[in-house]
Coordinates of N, CA and C in Angstrom, one line a residue:
Chain A
X1317 N 3.9 -81.1 -129.6 CA 3.0 -80.1 -129.7 C 1.8 -80.6 -130.7
X1318 N 0.6 -80.8 -130.1 CA -0.6 -81.3 -130.8 C -1.2 -80.1 -131.4
X1319 N -1.3 -80.1 -132.8 CA -1.8 -79.0 -133.6 C -3.3 -79.3 -133.8
X1320 N -3.6 -80.5 -134.3 CA -5.1 -80.7 -134.6 C -5.8 -81.5 -133.6
X1321 N -7.0 -81.2 -133.3 CA -7.9 -81.9 -132.4 C -9.1 -82.3 -133.2
X1322 N -9.4 -83.6 -133.1 CA -10.6 -84.0 -134.0 C -11.7 -84.2 -132.9
X1323 N -12.9 -84.1 -133.5 CA -14.2 -84.1 -132.7 C -15.2 -84.7 -133.8
X1324 N -16.0 -85.7 -133.3 CA -15.8 -86.4 -132.0 C -14.7 -87.4 -132.0
X1325 N -14.5 -87.9 -130.8 CA -13.4 -88.9 -130.7 C -13.8 -90.2 -131.3
X1326 N -15.2 -90.5 -131.2 CA -15.6 -91.7 -131.8 C -17.1 -91.4 -132.4
X1327 N -17.4 -92.2 -133.3 CA -18.7 -91.9 -134.1 C -19.2 -93.3 -134.6
X1328 N -20.4 -93.6 -134.4 CA -20.9 -94.8 -134.8 C -22.2 -94.5 -135.6
X1329 N -22.3 -95.1 -136.8 CA -23.4 -94.9 -137.6 C -23.8 -96.0 -138.4
X1330 N -24.9 -96.0 -139.2 CA -25.3 -97.1 -140.1 C -24.9 -96.8 -141.4
X1331 N -24.8 -97.9 -142.1 CA -24.4 -97.7 -143.6 C -25.4 -96.9 -144.2
X1332 N -25.0 -96.1 -145.2 CA -25.8 -95.2 -145.9 C -26.0 -93.8 -145.4
X1333 N -25.7 -93.8 -144.0 CA -25.7 -92.4 -143.4 C -24.5 -91.6 -143.7
X1334 N -24.5 -90.3 -143.4 CA -23.4 -89.4 -143.7 C -22.6 -89.4 -142.3
X1335 N -21.3 -89.2 -142.4 CA -20.4 -89.2 -141.3 C -19.7 -87.8 -141.3
X1336 N -19.7 -87.0 -140.3 CA -19.0 -85.7 -140.3 C -18.1 -85.6 -139.1
X1337 N -16.7 -85.4 -139.3 CA -15.9 -85.2 -138.3 C -15.2 -83.8 -138.4
X1338 N -14.8 -83.3 -137.3 CA -14.3 -82.0 -137.3 C -12.8 -82.0 -136.8
X1339 N -12.1 -80.9 -137.2 CA -10.7 -80.8 -136.8 C -10.5 -79.4 -136.5
X1340 N -9.9 -79.1 -135.4 CA -9.5 -77.7 -135.0 C -7.9 -77.7 -134.8
X1341 N -7.4 -76.5 -135.2 CA -6.0 -76.4 -135.1 C -5.6 -75.0 -134.5
X1342 N -4.4 -74.9 -134.2 CA -4.1 -73.7 -133.3 C -3.3 -72.5 -134.0
X1343 N -2.4 -72.8 -135.0 CA -1.8 -71.7 -135.6 C -2.2 -71.7 -137.1
X1344 N -1.7 -70.6 -137.8 CA -1.9 -70.5 -139.1 C -1.3 -71.5 -140.0
X1345 N -2.0 -72.0 -141.0 CA -1.6 -73.1 -141.9 C -1.5 -72.7 -143.4
X1346 N -0.8 -73.5 -144.2 CA -0.8 -73.4 -145.6 C -1.6 -74.4 -146.3
X1347 N -1.8 -75.5 -145.6 CA -2.7 -76.5 -146.0 C -3.1 -77.4 -144.9
X1348 N -4.1 -78.3 -145.1 CA -4.6 -79.2 -144.1 C -4.9 -80.5 -144.8
X1349 N -4.4 -81.6 -144.3 CA -4.7 -82.9 -144.9 C -5.5 -83.7 -144.0
X1350 N -6.2 -84.7 -144.6 CA -7.0 -85.7 -143.9 C -6.3 -87.1 -144.4
X1351 N -6.2 -88.0 -143.3 CA -5.8 -89.3 -143.5 C -6.7 -90.3 -142.9
X1352 N -6.7 -91.5 -143.4 CA -7.5 -92.6 -142.9 C -6.5 -93.7 -142.4
X1353 N -6.8 -94.3 -141.3 CA -6.0 -95.4 -140.9 C -6.9 -96.7 -140.5
X1354 N -6.9 -97.7 -141.2 CA -7.5 -99.0 -140.8 C -6.8 -99.6 -139.6
X1355 N -7.5 -100.3 -138.8 CA -6.9 -100.7 -137.5 C -5.5 -101.2 -137.5
X1356 N -4.5 -100.4 -137.0 CA -3.1 -100.9 -136.7 C -2.3 -100.8 -138.1
X1357 N -2.9 -100.2 -139.1 CA -2.2 -100.2 -140.3 C -1.6 -98.7 -140.6
X1358 N -0.9 -98.7 -141.7 CA -0.4 -97.4 -142.1 C -1.5 -96.4 -142.5
X1359 N -1.2 -95.1 -142.5 CA -2.2 -94.2 -142.8 C -2.2 -93.9 -144.3
X1360 N -3.4 -93.6 -144.8 CA -3.5 -93.4 -146.2 C -4.1 -92.0 -146.5
X1361 N -3.4 -91.3 -147.4 CA -3.8 -89.8 -147.5 C -5.1 -89.9 -148.3
X1362 N -6.0 -89.0 -147.8 CA -7.3 -88.9 -148.4 C -7.5 -87.6 -149.4
X1363 N -7.2 -86.5 -148.7 CA -7.3 -85.2 -149.4 C -6.7 -84.1 -148.8
X1364 N -6.3 -83.2 -149.5 CA -5.5 -82.0 -149.1 C -6.3 -80.8 -149.5
X1365 N -6.5 -79.8 -148.5 CA -7.1 -78.5 -148.8 C -6.1 -77.4 -148.5
X1366 N -6.0 -76.5 -149.4 CA -5.0 -75.4 -149.2 C -5.8 -74.3 -148.4
X1367 N -5.0 -73.4 -147.9 CA -5.5 -72.3 -147.1 C -6.3 -71.3 -147.8
X1368 N -6.2 -71.4 -149.0 CA -7.1 -70.3 -149.9 C -8.3 -71.1 -150.5
X1369 N -8.5 -72.3 -150.0 CA -9.7 -73.0 -150.5 C -10.7 -73.1 -149.4
X1370 N -11.9 -73.1 -149.6 CA -12.9 -73.3 -148.7 C -13.6 -74.6 -148.7
X1371 N -13.7 -75.3 -149.9 CA -14.3 -76.6 -149.9 C -13.6 -77.4 -151.0
X1372 N -13.5 -78.7 -150.8 CA -12.9 -79.5 -151.8 C -13.7 -80.9 -151.7
X1373 N -13.8 -81.5 -152.9 CA -14.5 -82.8 -152.9 C -13.5 -83.8 -153.6
X1374 N -13.8 -85.1 -153.2 CA -13.1 -86.2 -153.8 C -14.0 -87.4 -153.6
X1375 N -14.7 -87.9 -154.7 CA -15.6 -89.0 -154.6 C -16.7 -88.6 -153.5
X1376 N -16.8 -89.5 -152.6 CA -17.8 -89.4 -151.4 C -17.2 -88.5 -150.3
X1377 N -16.1 -87.9 -150.5 CA -15.5 -87.1 -149.4 C -15.7 -85.6 -149.7
X1378 N -16.1 -84.9 -148.8 CA -16.2 -83.4 -148.9 C -15.4 -82.7 -147.6
X1379 N -14.5 -81.9 -148.0 CA -13.8 -81.3 -146.8 C -14.0 -79.8 -147.0
X1380 N -14.1 -79.1 -145.8 CA -14.3 -77.8 -145.7 C -13.2 -77.2 -144.9
X1381 N -12.8 -75.9 -145.1 CA -11.8 -75.2 -144.3 C -12.2 -73.9 -143.9
X1382 N -12.2 -73.6 -142.7 CA -12.5 -72.2 -142.2 C -11.4 -71.7 -141.5
X1383 N -10.5 -70.9 -142.1 CA -9.3 -70.4 -141.5 C -9.6 -69.4 -140.4
X1384 N -10.7 -68.7 -140.5 CA -10.9 -67.7 -139.5 C -11.4 -68.4 -138.1
X1385 N -11.9 -69.6 -138.2 CA -12.2 -70.4 -137.0 C -11.1 -71.4 -136.8
X1386 N -10.2 -71.5 -137.6 CA -9.1 -72.5 -137.5 C -9.8 -73.9 -137.3
X1387 N -10.5 -74.2 -138.3 CA -11.3 -75.5 -138.2 C -11.5 -76.1 -139.6
X1388 N -11.6 -77.3 -139.7 CA -11.9 -78.1 -140.9 C -12.9 -79.2 -140.6
X1389 N -13.7 -79.6 -141.6 CA -14.6 -80.8 -141.4 C -14.4 -81.7 -142.6
X1390 N -14.5 -83.0 -142.3 CA -14.6 -84.0 -143.3 C -15.9 -84.7 -143.3
X1391 N -16.6 -84.6 -144.4 CA -18.0 -85.3 -144.5 C -17.7 -86.5 -145.5
X1392 N -18.2 -87.7 -145.0 CA -18.2 -88.9 -145.9 C -19.7 -89.1 -146.0
X1393 N -20.1 -89.1 -147.3 CA -21.5 -89.4 -147.6 C -21.7 -90.8 -148.0
X1394 N -23.0 -91.3 -147.7 CA -23.4 -92.6 -148.0 C -22.4 -93.7 -147.5
X1395 N -22.1 -93.6 -146.1 CA -21.1 -94.4 -145.6 C -21.2 -95.9 -145.9
X1396 N -20.2 -96.6 -145.9 CA -20.1 -98.1 -146.1 C -19.4 -98.7 -144.9
X1397 N -19.5 -100.0 -144.8 CA -18.9 -100.7 -143.7 C -17.4 -100.6 -144.0
X1398 N -16.9 -100.5 -145.1 CA -15.5 -100.4 -145.4 C -14.9 -99.0 -145.0
X1399 N -15.8 -98.1 -144.6 CA -15.3 -96.8 -144.2 C -15.0 -96.8 -142.8
X1400 N -15.1 -97.9 -142.1 CA -14.8 -98.0 -140.7 C -13.3 -97.9 -140.6
X1401 N -12.8 -96.9 -139.8 CA -11.5 -96.6 -139.6 C -11.3 -95.5 -138.8
X1402 N -10.1 -95.1 -138.4 CA -9.8 -93.8 -137.7 C -9.4 -92.7 -138.7
X1403 N -9.8 -91.5 -138.6 CA -9.5 -90.4 -139.4 C -8.8 -89.3 -138.8
X1404 N -7.7 -88.8 -139.3 CA -6.8 -87.8 -138.8 C -6.6 -86.7 -139.6
X1405 N -6.6 -85.4 -139.1 CA -6.2 -84.2 -139.7 C -4.8 -84.0 -139.5
X1406 N -4.1 -83.3 -140.4 CA -2.7 -83.1 -140.2 C -2.4 -81.7 -140.8
X1407 N -1.5 -80.9 -140.2 CA -1.1 -79.7 -140.7 C 0.4 -79.7 -140.6
X1408 N 0.9 -78.7 -141.4 CA 2.5 -78.5 -141.4 C 3.1 -78.9 -142.7
X1409 N 4.4 -78.6 -142.8 CA 5.1 -79.1 -144.0 C 6.1 -80.1 -143.5
X1410 N 7.4 -79.8 -143.3 CA 8.3 -80.7 -142.8 C 7.9 -81.4 -141.5
X1411 N 7.4 -80.6 -140.6 CA 7.1 -81.2 -139.3 C 5.5 -81.2 -139.3
X1412 N 5.2 -82.3 -139.9 CA 3.6 -82.7 -140.0 C 3.2 -83.1 -138.6
X1413 N 2.1 -82.4 -138.2 CA 1.5 -82.6 -136.9 C 0.0 -83.2 -137.0
X1414 N -0.2 -84.3 -136.4 CA -1.5 -85.0 -136.5 C -2.3 -84.8 -135.3
X1415 N -3.6 -84.8 -135.5 CA -4.5 -84.8 -134.4 C -4.6 -86.2 -133.8
X1416 N -5.5 -86.3 -132.8 CA -5.6 -87.6 -132.1 C -6.6 -88.5 -132.8
X1417 N -7.4 -87.9 -133.7 CA -8.2 -88.9 -134.7 C -9.6 -89.0 -134.2
X1418 N -10.5 -89.4 -135.1 CA -11.8 -89.8 -134.9 C -12.0 -91.2 -135.4
X1419 N -12.5 -92.1 -134.4 CA -12.8 -93.5 -134.8 C -14.2 -93.5 -135.3
X1420 N -14.3 -94.0 -136.6 CA -15.5 -94.1 -137.2 C -16.0 -95.7 -137.3
X1421 N -17.2 -96.0 -136.9 CA -17.7 -97.3 -137.0 C -19.0 -97.2 -137.8
X1422 N -18.9 -97.9 -138.9 CA -20.1 -98.0 -139.7 C -20.6 -99.5 -139.7
X1423 N -21.8 -99.6 -139.2 CA -22.5 -100.9 -139.1 C -23.4 -101.2 -140.3
X1424 N -23.3 -102.4 -140.8 CA -24.2 -102.9 -141.9 C -25.6 -102.8 -141.7
Chain B
X952 N 5.1 -101.4 -158.0 CA 4.2 -100.8 -157.2 C 4.9 -99.8 -156.2
X953 N 4.4 -98.6 -156.2 CA 4.9 -97.6 -155.3 C 4.6 -98.0 -153.8
X954 N 5.7 -98.0 -153.1 CA 5.3 -98.4 -151.6 C 6.5 -98.0 -150.7
X955 N 6.3 -97.9 -149.4 CA 7.1 -97.7 -148.4 C 7.2 -99.0 -147.6
X956 N 8.4 -99.5 -147.4 CA 8.5 -100.8 -146.7 C 9.2 -100.7 -145.3
X957 N 8.8 -101.4 -144.4 CA 9.5 -101.3 -143.1 C 9.8 -102.7 -142.7
X958 N 10.9 -102.9 -141.9 CA 11.3 -104.1 -141.4 C 12.0 -104.0 -140.0
X959 N 11.8 -104.8 -139.1 CA 10.7 -105.9 -139.1 C 9.3 -105.3 -138.9
X960 N 8.3 -106.1 -139.0 CA 6.9 -105.7 -138.7 C 6.7 -105.7 -137.3
X961 N 7.2 -106.8 -136.6 CA 7.0 -106.9 -135.2 C 8.3 -107.2 -134.7
X962 N 8.6 -106.6 -133.4 CA 9.8 -106.8 -132.7 C 9.6 -106.8 -131.2
X963 N 10.1 -107.8 -130.5 CA 10.2 -107.8 -129.0 C 11.5 -107.9 -128.7
X964 N 12.0 -107.0 -127.8 CA 13.3 -106.9 -127.3 C 13.4 -106.6 -126.0
X965 N 14.6 -106.5 -125.4 CA 14.9 -106.2 -124.0 C 15.6 -104.9 -123.9
X966 N 15.4 -104.3 -122.8 CA 16.0 -103.0 -122.4 C 17.5 -103.0 -122.7
X967 N 17.9 -102.0 -123.4 CA 19.3 -101.7 -123.7 C 19.9 -102.4 -124.8
X968 N 19.1 -103.3 -125.5 CA 19.7 -103.9 -126.7 C 19.4 -103.2 -128.0
X969 N 20.5 -102.7 -128.5 CA 20.4 -101.8 -129.8 C 19.7 -102.5 -130.8
X970 N 18.8 -101.7 -131.4 CA 18.1 -102.3 -132.6 C 17.9 -101.2 -133.6
X971 N 17.6 -101.6 -134.8 CA 17.4 -100.7 -136.0 C 16.1 -101.2 -136.8
X972 N 15.3 -100.3 -137.0 CA 14.2 -100.5 -137.8 C 14.4 -99.8 -139.2
X973 N 14.3 -100.7 -140.3 CA 14.6 -100.1 -141.6 C 13.5 -99.6 -142.3
X974 N 13.6 -98.6 -143.2 CA 12.5 -98.1 -144.0 C 13.1 -97.8 -145.3
X975 N 12.3 -98.2 -146.3 CA 12.7 -97.9 -147.7 C 11.6 -97.6 -148.5
X976 N 11.8 -96.6 -149.5 CA 10.8 -96.2 -150.5 C 11.3 -96.3 -151.9
X977 N 10.4 -96.6 -152.8 CA 10.8 -96.7 -154.2 C 10.2 -95.7 -155.1
X978 N 9.8 -94.5 -154.5 CA 9.2 -93.5 -155.2 C 10.2 -92.3 -155.6
X979 N 11.4 -92.5 -155.1 CA 12.4 -91.3 -155.4 C 12.0 -90.0 -154.6
X980 N 11.4 -90.3 -153.5 CA 10.9 -89.1 -152.6 C 12.1 -88.5 -151.9
X981 N 12.1 -87.1 -151.9 CA 13.2 -86.4 -151.2 C 12.9 -86.6 -149.6
X982 N 11.6 -86.4 -149.2 CA 11.3 -86.3 -147.8 C 11.0 -87.7 -147.2
X983 N 11.5 -87.9 -146.0 CA 11.1 -89.2 -145.3 C 11.0 -88.8 -143.8
X984 N 10.1 -89.5 -143.1 CA 9.9 -89.2 -141.7 C 9.6 -90.4 -140.9
X985 N 9.8 -90.4 -139.6 CA 9.4 -91.4 -138.6 C 8.4 -90.8 -137.7
X986 N 7.4 -91.7 -137.3 CA 6.4 -91.3 -136.4 C 6.2 -92.4 -135.4
X987 N 5.8 -92.1 -134.2 CA 5.2 -93.1 -133.4 C 3.9 -93.0 -132.9
X988 N 3.2 -93.9 -132.7 CA 1.7 -93.8 -132.5 C 1.4 -94.5 -131.1
X989 N 0.9 -93.8 -130.3 CA 0.5 -94.4 -128.9 C -0.9 -94.0 -128.6
X990 N -1.6 -94.9 -127.9 CA -3.0 -94.7 -127.6 C -3.2 -93.3 -126.9
X991 N -4.2 -92.7 -127.4 CA -4.4 -91.3 -126.8 C -3.7 -90.2 -127.1
X992 N -2.6 -90.5 -127.8 CA -1.6 -89.4 -128.2 C -1.6 -89.2 -129.7
X993 N -2.1 -90.0 -130.4 CA -2.0 -89.9 -131.9 C -0.6 -90.1 -132.4
X994 N -0.3 -89.6 -133.5 CA 1.1 -89.8 -134.1 C 1.9 -88.5 -133.8
X995 N 3.1 -88.9 -133.4 CA 4.1 -87.9 -133.1 C 5.3 -88.1 -134.0
X996 N 5.9 -87.0 -134.3 CA 6.9 -87.1 -135.3 C 8.2 -87.3 -134.5
X997 N 9.1 -88.2 -134.9 CA 10.4 -88.5 -134.3 C 11.5 -87.8 -134.9
X998 N 11.8 -88.0 -136.2 CA 12.8 -87.3 -137.0 C 12.2 -87.2 -138.4
X999 N 12.8 -86.3 -139.2 CA 12.5 -86.2 -140.6 C 13.7 -85.9 -141.3
X1000 N 13.5 -86.1 -142.7 CA 14.8 -85.9 -143.5 C 14.3 -85.3 -144.8
X1001 N 14.9 -84.2 -145.1 CA 14.4 -83.4 -146.4 C 15.1 -84.0 -147.6
X1002 N 16.4 -84.7 -147.4 CA 17.1 -85.2 -148.5 C 18.4 -85.9 -147.9
X1003 N 19.1 -86.5 -148.7 CA 20.3 -87.3 -148.3 C 21.1 -86.4 -147.4
X1004 N 21.5 -86.9 -146.4 CA 22.4 -86.3 -145.4 C 21.8 -85.0 -144.7
X1005 N 20.5 -84.9 -144.9 CA 19.8 -83.8 -144.1 C 18.7 -84.3 -143.2
X1006 N 19.0 -84.3 -142.0 CA 17.9 -84.8 -141.0 C 17.7 -83.7 -140.0
X1007 N 16.5 -83.8 -139.4 CA 16.2 -82.9 -138.3 C 15.2 -83.5 -137.3
X1008 N 15.2 -82.9 -136.1 CA 14.3 -83.4 -135.0 C 12.8 -83.0 -135.2
X1009 N 12.0 -84.1 -134.9 CA 10.6 -83.9 -134.7 C 10.2 -83.5 -133.4
X1010 N 9.0 -83.9 -132.9 CA 8.6 -83.5 -131.6 C 9.2 -84.4 -130.4
X1011 N 9.5 -85.7 -130.9 CA 9.9 -86.6 -129.8 C 11.2 -87.3 -130.2
X1012 N 12.2 -86.7 -130.4 CA 13.5 -87.3 -130.8 C 14.3 -88.1 -129.8
X1013 N 14.1 -87.8 -128.5 CA 15.0 -88.3 -127.6 C 14.9 -89.9 -127.6
X1014 N 16.1 -90.5 -127.5 CA 16.3 -91.9 -127.5 C 16.4 -92.5 -128.9
X1015 N 16.3 -91.7 -129.9 CA 16.3 -92.2 -131.3 C 17.5 -91.5 -132.1
X1016 N 17.9 -92.3 -133.1 CA 18.8 -91.7 -134.1 C 18.3 -92.1 -135.4
X1017 N 18.8 -91.3 -136.4 CA 18.4 -91.7 -137.8 C 19.6 -91.4 -138.6
X1018 N 19.6 -91.9 -139.9 CA 20.6 -91.6 -140.9 C 20.0 -91.6 -142.2
X1019 N 20.5 -90.8 -143.2 CA 20.0 -90.8 -144.5 C 21.2 -90.7 -145.5
X1020 N 21.8 -91.9 -145.7 CA 22.9 -92.0 -146.4 C 22.5 -92.2 -147.9
X1021 N 21.3 -92.8 -148.1 CA 20.8 -93.0 -149.4 C 19.4 -92.4 -149.5
X1022 N 19.0 -92.0 -150.8 CA 17.8 -91.3 -150.9 C 16.6 -92.3 -150.4
X1023 N 16.7 -93.6 -150.8 CA 15.6 -94.5 -150.6 C 15.5 -95.1 -149.2
X1024 N 16.5 -94.9 -148.4 CA 16.5 -95.5 -147.1 C 16.7 -94.6 -145.9
X1025 N 15.9 -94.8 -144.9 CA 15.9 -93.9 -143.7 C 15.6 -94.8 -142.4
X1026 N 16.8 -95.4 -142.0 CA 16.6 -96.3 -140.8 C 16.5 -95.6 -139.5
X1027 N 15.8 -96.1 -138.6 CA 15.5 -95.7 -137.3 C 16.3 -96.5 -136.2
X1028 N 17.2 -95.9 -135.5 CA 18.0 -96.6 -134.6 C 17.7 -96.2 -133.0
X1029 N 17.4 -97.2 -132.4 CA 17.3 -97.2 -131.0 C 18.6 -97.7 -130.3
X1030 N 19.5 -96.9 -129.8 CA 20.7 -97.4 -129.2 C 20.6 -98.1 -127.8
X1031 N 19.7 -97.7 -127.1 CA 19.5 -98.2 -125.9 C 18.0 -98.4 -125.6
X1032 N 17.2 -99.2 -126.0 CA 15.8 -99.1 -126.0 C 15.3 -99.2 -124.5
X1033 N 14.2 -98.5 -124.2 CA 13.6 -98.6 -122.8 C 12.2 -98.9 -123.1
X1034 N 11.6 -99.3 -122.0 CA 10.0 -99.8 -122.1 C 9.2 -98.5 -122.6
X1035 N 9.6 -97.3 -122.4 CA 8.6 -96.2 -122.8 C 8.9 -95.9 -124.2
X1036 N 9.5 -96.8 -124.9 CA 9.6 -96.8 -126.4 C 8.8 -97.8 -127.0
X1037 N 8.1 -98.6 -126.2 CA 7.2 -99.6 -126.8 C 6.1 -98.8 -127.5
X1038 N 5.9 -99.0 -128.7 CA 5.0 -98.2 -129.5 C 4.8 -98.8 -130.9
X1039 N 4.0 -98.2 -131.6 CA 3.8 -98.6 -133.1 C 4.5 -97.5 -134.0
X1040 N 5.4 -97.9 -134.7 CA 6.3 -97.0 -135.5 C 5.9 -96.9 -136.9
X1041 N 5.8 -95.8 -137.5 CA 5.5 -95.6 -138.9 C 6.6 -94.8 -139.6
X1042 N 7.0 -95.3 -140.8 CA 7.8 -94.5 -141.7 C 7.0 -94.0 -142.8
X1043 N 7.3 -92.7 -143.3 CA 6.5 -92.1 -144.4 C 7.5 -91.4 -145.2
X1044 N 7.1 -91.2 -146.5 CA 7.8 -90.4 -147.4 C 6.9 -89.6 -148.4
X1045 N 7.4 -88.5 -148.9 CA 6.8 -87.7 -149.7 C 7.7 -86.9 -150.7
X1046 N 7.1 -86.5 -151.8 CA 7.9 -85.6 -152.6 C 7.8 -84.1 -152.1
X1047 N 8.7 -83.3 -152.3 CA 8.6 -81.9 -151.8 C 8.5 -80.9 -152.9
X1048 N 8.3 -81.5 -154.1 CA 8.5 -80.6 -155.4 C 7.2 -79.7 -155.3
X1049 N 6.0 -80.2 -154.9 CA 4.7 -79.4 -154.9 C 4.5 -78.8 -153.6
X1050 N 5.4 -78.9 -152.6 CA 5.2 -78.4 -151.3 C 3.9 -78.8 -150.6
X1051 N 3.4 -79.9 -151.0 CA 2.1 -80.4 -150.2 C 2.3 -81.4 -149.1
X1052 N 3.4 -82.1 -149.3 CA 3.9 -83.1 -148.3 C 2.8 -84.2 -148.1
X1053 N 2.1 -84.5 -149.2 CA 1.2 -85.6 -149.0 C 2.0 -86.9 -148.7
X1054 N 1.8 -87.5 -147.6 CA 2.7 -88.5 -147.3 C 2.3 -89.9 -147.5
X1055 N 3.1 -90.9 -147.9 CA 2.9 -92.2 -148.2 C 3.5 -93.0 -146.9
X1056 N 2.6 -93.8 -146.3 CA 3.1 -94.4 -145.0 C 3.4 -95.9 -145.3
X1057 N 4.4 -96.4 -144.5 CA 4.7 -97.8 -144.5 C 3.7 -98.5 -143.7
X1058 N 3.7 -99.9 -143.5 CA 2.7 -100.7 -142.9 C 2.9 -100.7 -141.3
X1059 N 3.9 -100.1 -140.8 CA 4.2 -100.0 -139.4 C 5.0 -101.1 -138.8
X1060 N 5.6 -100.8 -137.7 CA 6.5 -101.7 -136.9 C 6.0 -101.6 -135.5
X1061 N 5.5 -102.7 -135.0 CA 5.1 -102.8 -133.6 C 6.3 -103.2 -132.7
X1062 N 6.7 -102.3 -131.8 CA 7.9 -102.7 -131.1 C 7.4 -102.9 -129.5
X1063 N 8.0 -103.8 -128.9 CA 7.8 -104.0 -127.5 C 9.1 -104.1 -126.8
X1064 N 9.3 -103.3 -125.9 CA 10.6 -103.4 -125.1 C 10.3 -103.8 -123.7
X1065 N 10.8 -104.9 -123.2 CA 10.6 -105.4 -121.9 C 11.7 -105.2 -120.9

């Protein structure tokens, strides 16, 4: 059961630009997490936002959550080539469900 | 260093030959989980464990077994592998004390079944 769907599937930008990716989910949640995956490697947790939060920041990351629309967005400001990766949203507790991801390419 | 380790990292095997992928974490996490990742399908949960001797099915448990005899280890067992189990497998762990389930992932095991 696929809970999160990311949009766009792929995104290509230049260094210094901002990258925005979106996640939609189907059922009510207690929190939503974002993860990054470098090619073929394990996922790395980026940020968690609780259902009673609307926005959260961590360094160059900004996450928003709109529970009425069942959607979240991840903004990466001033992108760097090292941000090139796939980004996934995930919801749930014990049964964590991931979306299909957004592939971000940041060109120098 | 806090980490989740998996072995082997790469495995090529034949249909029907039993195999085990090991997973170990050194963070004293209660929760551990297995996922498979396939192109276009994202990550799908196979099994998870809330603590020692407590395991439960994820979304795609068919053809897999797990055990949790010790807190640090959570092996994934394929008793009779088939080609449709060719995939990239990830083990993950997290504490459940804060109910956030922020997961730490292992480096992955790429399995090919011929």
